[in-house]
CSV table of C-alpha atoms in Angstrom, one decimal:
chain,number,residue,atom,x,y,z
A,1,MET,CA,0.0,0.0,0.0
A,2,ARG,CA,2.9,2.4,0.7
A,3,ILE,CA,4.2,1.8,-2.9
A,4,PHE,CA,0.7,2.6,-4.2
A,5,VAL,CA,-0.3,5.4,-1.9
A,6,GLY,CA,3.1,6.9,-0.8
A,7,PHE,CA,5.9,6.1,1.5
A,8,ARG,CA,5.9,9.0,3.9
A,9,ARG,CA,2.7,10.7,3.0
A,10,PRO,CA,-0.1,10.3,0.4
A,11,ARG,CA,1.1,11.3,-3.1
A,12,LYS,CA,-2.3,12.7,-3.7
A,13,PRO,CA,-3.6,15.2,-1.1
A,14,ILE,CA,-7.3,14.1,-1.8
A,15,LEU,CA,-7.8,10.4,-1.3
A,16,GLY,CA,-10.8,8.2,-2.2
A,17,LEU,CA,-10.8,5.5,-4.9
A,18,GLU,CA,-14.4,5.1,-6.1
A,19,LEU,CA,-17.3,7.3,-6.8
A,20,ALA,CA,-20.7,7.8,-8.4
A,21,GLY,CA,-21.8,11.1,-9.7
A,22,GLU,CA,-23.0,13.3,-12.5
A,23,ILE,CA,-20.7,14.7,-15.2
A,24,GLU,CA,-20.6,18.4,-14.9
A,25,ALA,CA,-18.4,19.1,-18.0
A,26,VAL,CA,-16.3,17.3,-20.6
A,27,GLY,CA,-13.3,18.2,-22.7
A,28,LYS,CA,-13.7,18.9,-26.4
A,29,ASP,CA,-12.2,15.5,-27.5
A,30,VAL,CA,-14.3,13.4,-25.1
A,31,LYS,CA,-16.4,10.8,-27.0
A,32,ARG,CA,-17.7,8.3,-24.5
A,33,PHE,CA,-19.5,10.7,-22.1
A,34,LYS,CA,-21.4,13.9,-22.1
A,35,LYS,CA,-22.5,16.5,-19.6
A,36,GLY,CA,-25.3,15.1,-17.4
A,37,ASP,CA,-24.3,11.5,-17.7
A,38,LEU,CA,-24.6,9.5,-14.5
A,39,ILE,CA,-21.4,7.5,-14.1
A,40,PHE,CA,-19.4,5.4,-11.5
A,41,ALA,CA,-15.7,5.0,-11.5
A,42,PHE,CA,-12.7,3.4,-9.8
A,43,THR,CA,-10.2,6.2,-9.8
A,44,GLY,CA,-7.0,4.1,-9.3
A,45,LYS,CA,-3.8,6.2,-9.0
A,46,CYS,CA,-5.8,9.3,-9.7
A,47,PHE,CA,-7.5,9.1,-6.3
A,48,GLY,CA,-9.5,12.2,-5.7
A,49,ALA,CA,-13.0,10.7,-4.9
A,50,TYR,CA,-13.1,12.5,-1.5
A,51,ALA,CA,-14.1,15.8,-3.0
A,52,GLU,CA,-17.0,17.8,-4.3
A,53,TYR,CA,-15.6,17.6,-7.8
A,54,THR,CA,-12.9,15.5,-9.5
A,55,CYS,CA,-11.4,15.4,-13.0
A,56,LEU,CA,-10.9,11.9,-14.6
A,57,PRO,CA,-9.7,10.7,-18.0
A,58,GLU,CA,-12.3,8.9,-20.2
A,59,ASP,CA,-9.9,6.4,-21.8
A,60,GLY,CA,-8.7,4.4,-18.8
A,61,LEU,CA,-8.4,0.6,-19.5
A,62,TYR,CA,-7.3,-0.9,-16.2
A,63,MET,CA,-6.8,-0.1,-12.6
A,64,PRO,CA,-4.5,0.8,-10.8
A,65,ALA,CA,-2.6,2.4,-13.7
A,66,ASP,CA,-5.8,4.2,-15.0
A,67,CYS,CA,-9.2,5.2,-13.9
A,68,ILE,CA,-11.9,2.9,-15.1
A,69,MET,CA,-15.3,4.6,-15.6
A,70,ALA,CA,-18.7,3.7,-17.1
A,71,LEU,CA,-22.3,4.8,-17.1
A,72,ARG,CA,-23.8,3.5,-13.9
A,73,PRO,CA,-26.8,1.1,-13.7
A,74,SER,CA,-30.0,3.0,-14.1
A,75,ASN,CA,-31.9,1.0,-11.5
A,76,VAL,CA,-29.9,1.8,-8.4
A,77,THR,CA,-29.4,4.9,-6.2
A,78,SER,CA,-26.3,7.0,-6.2
A,79,GLU,CA,-25.3,5.5,-2.9
A,80,GLU,CA,-25.7,1.9,-4.2
A,81,ALA,CA,-23.8,2.8,-7.3
A,82,ALA,CA,-20.9,4.3,-5.3
A,83,ALA,CA,-20.3,1.0,-3.5
A,84,VAL,CA,-19.9,-1.0,-6.7
A,85,PRO,CA,-16.7,0.0,-8.7
A,86,SER,CA,-14.0,-1.3,-6.4
A,87,ARG,CA,-15.6,-3.9,-4.2
A,88,GLY,CA,-17.6,-5.5,-7.0
A,89,THR,CA,-14.6,-5.7,-9.4
A,90,LEU,CA,-12.2,-6.9,-6.7
A,91,ALA,CA,-14.6,-9.7,-5.7
A,92,LEU,CA,-14.8,-10.7,-9.4
A,93,TYR,CA,-11.1,-10.6,-9.8
A,94,PHE,CA,-10.3,-12.9,-6.9
A,95,LEU,CA,-13.0,-15.4,-7.7
A,96,ARG,CA,-11.6,-15.6,-11.2
A,97,LYS,CA,-8.1,-15.9,-9.9
A,98,GLY,CA,-9.3,-18.9,-7.9
A,99,ASN,CA,-10.9,-20.3,-11.2
A,100,ILE,CA,-14.3,-20.6,-9.7
A,101,GLN,CA,-16.4,-23.2,-11.4
A,102,ASN,CA,-20.1,-24.3,-11.5
A,103,GLY,CA,-20.8,-26.8,-8.8
A,104,GLN,CA,-17.8,-26.1,-6.7
A,105,LYS,CA,-18.0,-25.8,-2.9
A,106,VAL,CA,-16.8,-22.3,-2.1
A,107,LEU,CA,-16.2,-20.8,1.3
A,108,ILE,CA,-16.0,-17.0,1.7
A,109,TYR,CA,-14.3,-15.8,4.9
A,110,GLY,CA,-15.5,-12.3,5.7
A,111,ALA,CA,-18.8,-12.7,3.8
A,112,SER,CA,-20.5,-9.7,5.3
A,113,GLY,CA,-17.8,-7.1,4.4
A,114,GLY,CA,-17.5,-4.8,1.4
A,115,ILE,CA,-15.8,-7.4,-0.9
A,116,GLY,CA,-17.4,-10.4,0.8
A,117,THR,CA,-21.0,-9.4,0.2
A,118,PHE,CA,-20.3,-9.1,-3.5
A,119,ALA,CA,-18.2,-12.3,-3.5
A,120,VAL,CA,-21.2,-14.3,-2.1
A,121,GLN,CA,-23.5,-13.1,-4.8
A,122,LEU,CA,-21.0,-13.6,-7.6
A,123,ALA,CA,-20.1,-17.1,-6.4
A,124,ARG,CA,-23.8,-17.9,-6.6
A,125,TYR,CA,-24.0,-16.4,-10.1
A,126,PHE,CA,-21.1,-18.7,-11.2
A,127,GLY,CA,-23.1,-21.7,-9.9
A,128,ALA,CA,-21.0,-22.5,-6.8
A,129,GLN,CA,-22.3,-23.9,-3.5
A,130,VAL,CA,-21.5,-21.1,-1.1
A,131,THR,CA,-20.6,-21.1,2.5
A,132,GLY,CA,-20.2,-17.7,4.2
A,133,VAL,CA,-18.3,-17.1,7.4
A,134,CYS,CA,-19.2,-14.0,9.4
A,135,SER,CA,-20.2,-13.0,13.0
A,136,THR,CA,-23.4,-13.7,14.7
A,137,ALA,CA,-25.0,-10.4,13.9
A,138,ASN,CA,-24.5,-10.8,10.2
A,139,LEU,CA,-25.7,-14.4,9.6
A,140,ASP,CA,-29.1,-13.3,8.3
A,141,LEU,CA,-27.6,-10.8,5.9
A,142,VAL,CA,-25.2,-13.3,4.4
A,143,LYS,CA,-28.1,-15.8,4.0
A,144,SER,CA,-30.2,-13.2,2.2
A,145,LEU,CA,-27.4,-12.7,-0.3
A,146,GLY,CA,-27.7,-16.3,-1.4
A,147,ALA,CA,-25.3,-18.3,0.8
A,148,ASP,CA,-26.3,-21.9,1.0
A,149,LYS,CA,-24.8,-22.2,4.5
A,150,VAL,CA,-23.4,-19.7,7.0
A,151,ILE,CA,-20.8,-20.3,9.8
A,152,ASP,CA,-20.5,-18.1,12.9
A,153,TYR,CA,-16.8,-17.7,13.4
A,154,THR,CA,-17.3,-16.7,17.0
A,155,LYS,CA,-18.7,-20.2,17.7
A,156,GLU,CA,-17.2,-22.5,15.1
A,157,ASP,CA,-13.8,-22.8,13.4
A,158,PHE,CA,-14.5,-23.9,9.8
A,159,THR,CA,-11.0,-25.3,9.5
A,160,ASN,CA,-11.7,-27.9,12.1
A,161,SER,CA,-15.2,-28.9,11.0
A,162,GLY,CA,-14.2,-31.8,8.8
A,163,GLU,CA,-15.8,-30.1,5.8
A,164,SER,CA,-13.6,-29.7,2.6
A,165,TYR,CA,-13.9,-26.9,0.0
A,166,ASP,CA,-12.7,-26.5,-3.6
A,167,PHE,CA,-12.0,-22.9,-3.1
A,168,VAL,CA,-11.5,-20.8,0.1
A,169,PHE,CA,-11.6,-17.0,-0.5
A,170,ASP,CA,-10.4,-14.8,2.4
A,171,ALA,CA,-12.2,-11.5,1.7
A,172,VAL,CA,-10.7,-9.9,4.8
A,173,GLY,CA,-7.0,-10.6,4.4
A,174,LYS,CA,-5.5,-12.7,7.2
A,175,ARG,CA,-2.0,-13.1,5.7
A,176,TYR,CA,0.2,-16.2,5.5
A,177,SER,CA,-0.7,-17.9,8.8
A,178,SER,CA,-4.3,-18.1,7.6
A,179,LYS,CA,-3.2,-19.8,4.4
A,180,LEU,CA,-1.5,-22.6,6.4
A,181,GLN,CA,-4.5,-23.0,8.6
A,182,CYS,CA,-7.0,-23.0,5.7
A,183,LYS,CA,-5.2,-25.8,3.9
A,184,LYS,CA,-6.9,-28.2,6.3
A,185,ALA,CA,-10.2,-27.2,4.9
A,186,LEU,CA,-9.2,-27.6,1.2
A,187,THR,CA,-9.9,-30.6,-1.1
A,188,PRO,CA,-6.7,-32.1,-2.6
A,189,ASN,CA,-6.8,-29.8,-5.6
A,190,GLY,CA,-8.5,-26.9,-3.7
A,191,LYS,CA,-7.3,-23.3,-3.9
A,192,TYR,CA,-6.9,-20.6,-1.2
A,193,ILE,CA,-7.0,-17.0,-2.3
A,194,SER,CA,-6.6,-13.9,-0.1
A,195,VAL,CA,-7.3,-10.2,-0.9
A,196,ASP,CA,-3.9,-9.3,0.5
A,197,GLU,CA,-1.8,-11.5,-1.7
A,198,GLU,CA,-1.2,-9.0,-4.5
A,199,THR,CA,-2.2,-5.8,-6.2
A,200,PRO,CA,-4.9,-6.9,-8.7
A,201,ARG,CA,-5.3,-5.5,-12.2
A,202,LEU,CA,-8.9,-4.6,-12.8
A,203,TYR,CA,-10.2,-3.9,-16.4
A,204,LEU,CA,-12.9,-1.7,-17.7
A,205,GLU,CA,-14.6,-4.8,-19.0
A,206,ASP,CA,-14.9,-6.1,-15.4
A,207,LEU,CA,-16.7,-2.9,-14.3
A,208,ILE,CA,-19.0,-3.2,-17.3
A,209,LEU,CA,-19.8,-6.9,-16.5
A,210,ILE,CA,-20.6,-5.9,-12.9
A,211,LYS,CA,-22.8,-3.1,-14.1
A,212,LYS,CA,-24.8,-5.6,-16.3
A,213,LEU,CA,-25.2,-8.0,-13.3
A,214,VAL,CA,-26.4,-5.1,-11.1
A,215,LYS,CA,-28.8,-3.9,-13.7
A,216,ALA,CA,-30.2,-7.5,-14.2
A,217,GLY,CA,-30.7,-7.8,-10.4
A,218,LYS,CA,-28.1,-10.6,-10.1
A,219,ILE,CA,-26.1,-8.7,-7.5
A,220,LYS,CA,-26.7,-5.7,-5.3
A,221,SER,CA,-24.8,-3.3,-3.0
A,222,VAL,CA,-25.1,-3.7,0.7
A,223,ILE,CA,-25.0,-0.2,2.5
A,224,ASP,CA,-24.3,-0.1,6.2
A,225,ARG,CA,-24.3,3.7,6.7
A,226,CYS,CA,-24.0,7.0,4.9
A,227,TYR,CA,-22.1,10.0,6.1
A,228,PRO,CA,-21.9,13.5,4.7
A,229,LEU,CA,-18.5,14.7,3.5
A,230,GLU,CA,-18.1,16.9,6.6
A,231,GLN,CA,-18.2,13.7,8.7
A,232,MET,CA,-15.4,11.9,6.9
A,233,VAL,CA,-13.4,11.4,10.1
A,234,GLU,CA,-16.3,9.8,11.8
A,235,ALA,CA,-16.9,7.6,8.8
A,236,HIS,CA,-13.3,6.3,8.8
A,237,ARG,CA,-13.4,5.7,12.6
A,238,TYR,CA,-16.5,3.6,12.1
A,239,VAL,CA,-15.0,1.6,9.3
A,240,ASP,CA,-11.7,1.1,11.3
A,241,LYS,CA,-13.6,-0.7,14.0
A,242,GLY,CA,-13.9,-3.6,11.5
A,243,HIS,CA,-17.6,-4.4,12.1
A,244,LYS,CA,-19.3,-2.7,9.1
A,245,LYS,CA,-21.8,-4.6,7.0
A,246,GLY,CA,-21.0,-4.2,3.4
A,247,ASN,CA,-20.1,-0.6,2.6
A,248,VAL,CA,-20.0,2.9,4.1
A,249,VAL,CA,-20.8,5.8,1.7
A,250,ILE,CA,-19.9,9.4,1.8
A,251,THR,CA,-22.4,11.8,0.3
A,252,VAL,CA,-21.7,15.2,-1.2
A,253,GLY,CA,-24.6,17.6,-1.9
A,254,HIS,CA,-24.8,20.0,-4.8
A,255,ASP,CA,-28.2,21.7,-4.9
A,256,ASN,CA,-30.0,18.5,-4.0
A,257,LYS,CA,-27.9,16.4,-6.4
A,258,PHE,CA,-25.5,13.9,-4.7
A,259,ASN,CA,-22.2,12.5,-5.6
A,260,ASN,CA,-21.4,9.5,-3.4
A,261,TYR,CA,-18.1,8.0,-2.5
A,262,GLU,CA,-17.7,4.6,-1.0
A,263,ASN,CA,-15.3,4.2,1.9
């Protein structure tokens, strides 16, 4: 993260990696978008989502090198759209990295988090049999997202249950010790993937696929809380507690129009 963000201080003074909003103006050579378009974006190395306005290139192909941006789904709110670009595409990336297949038994650790809530829904979309691991308070939420089974990690250790999985996805990031522990729960050819193993490369096509799935009602955003931009500090303090359900959104008001940035 220091390589990406900055070693001593952030390279960009305005942070924030994803947003949903309305285009206020476009350059004379812009072809894909026009003023008034409702878009969502993963800003990548541009950062800048924590602001009332930001300027982004239209031609980004993949993140983190570029910004990836598309017209947002027409059937969701601004808040729901803001939560999609990074968490949705990251969930898609890691499930593909694990070569998820129809009929597989898949376990998602951290199934109630920002990435985990999308991963549960995407795994079901790919035809997997999904087990979600979360805390007691989030069992019903994870079930409602399509998990076939849920495990309360405060009461049961899935690695000692005797159950084997074709794919274990750690959507929280528990580092190397967790990989060694999770091997006990894998089938002989099973795979373990963690969100903290690498910096993923996310393509514009990934965002467009996620958009199509949201528009078709196959997946949805889970919003825990919304905070106005003025309460950014409080929003981060809440997220840092590690107990949020899905996503936390920052709202920015402009004459009753809202740009929303997922935290």
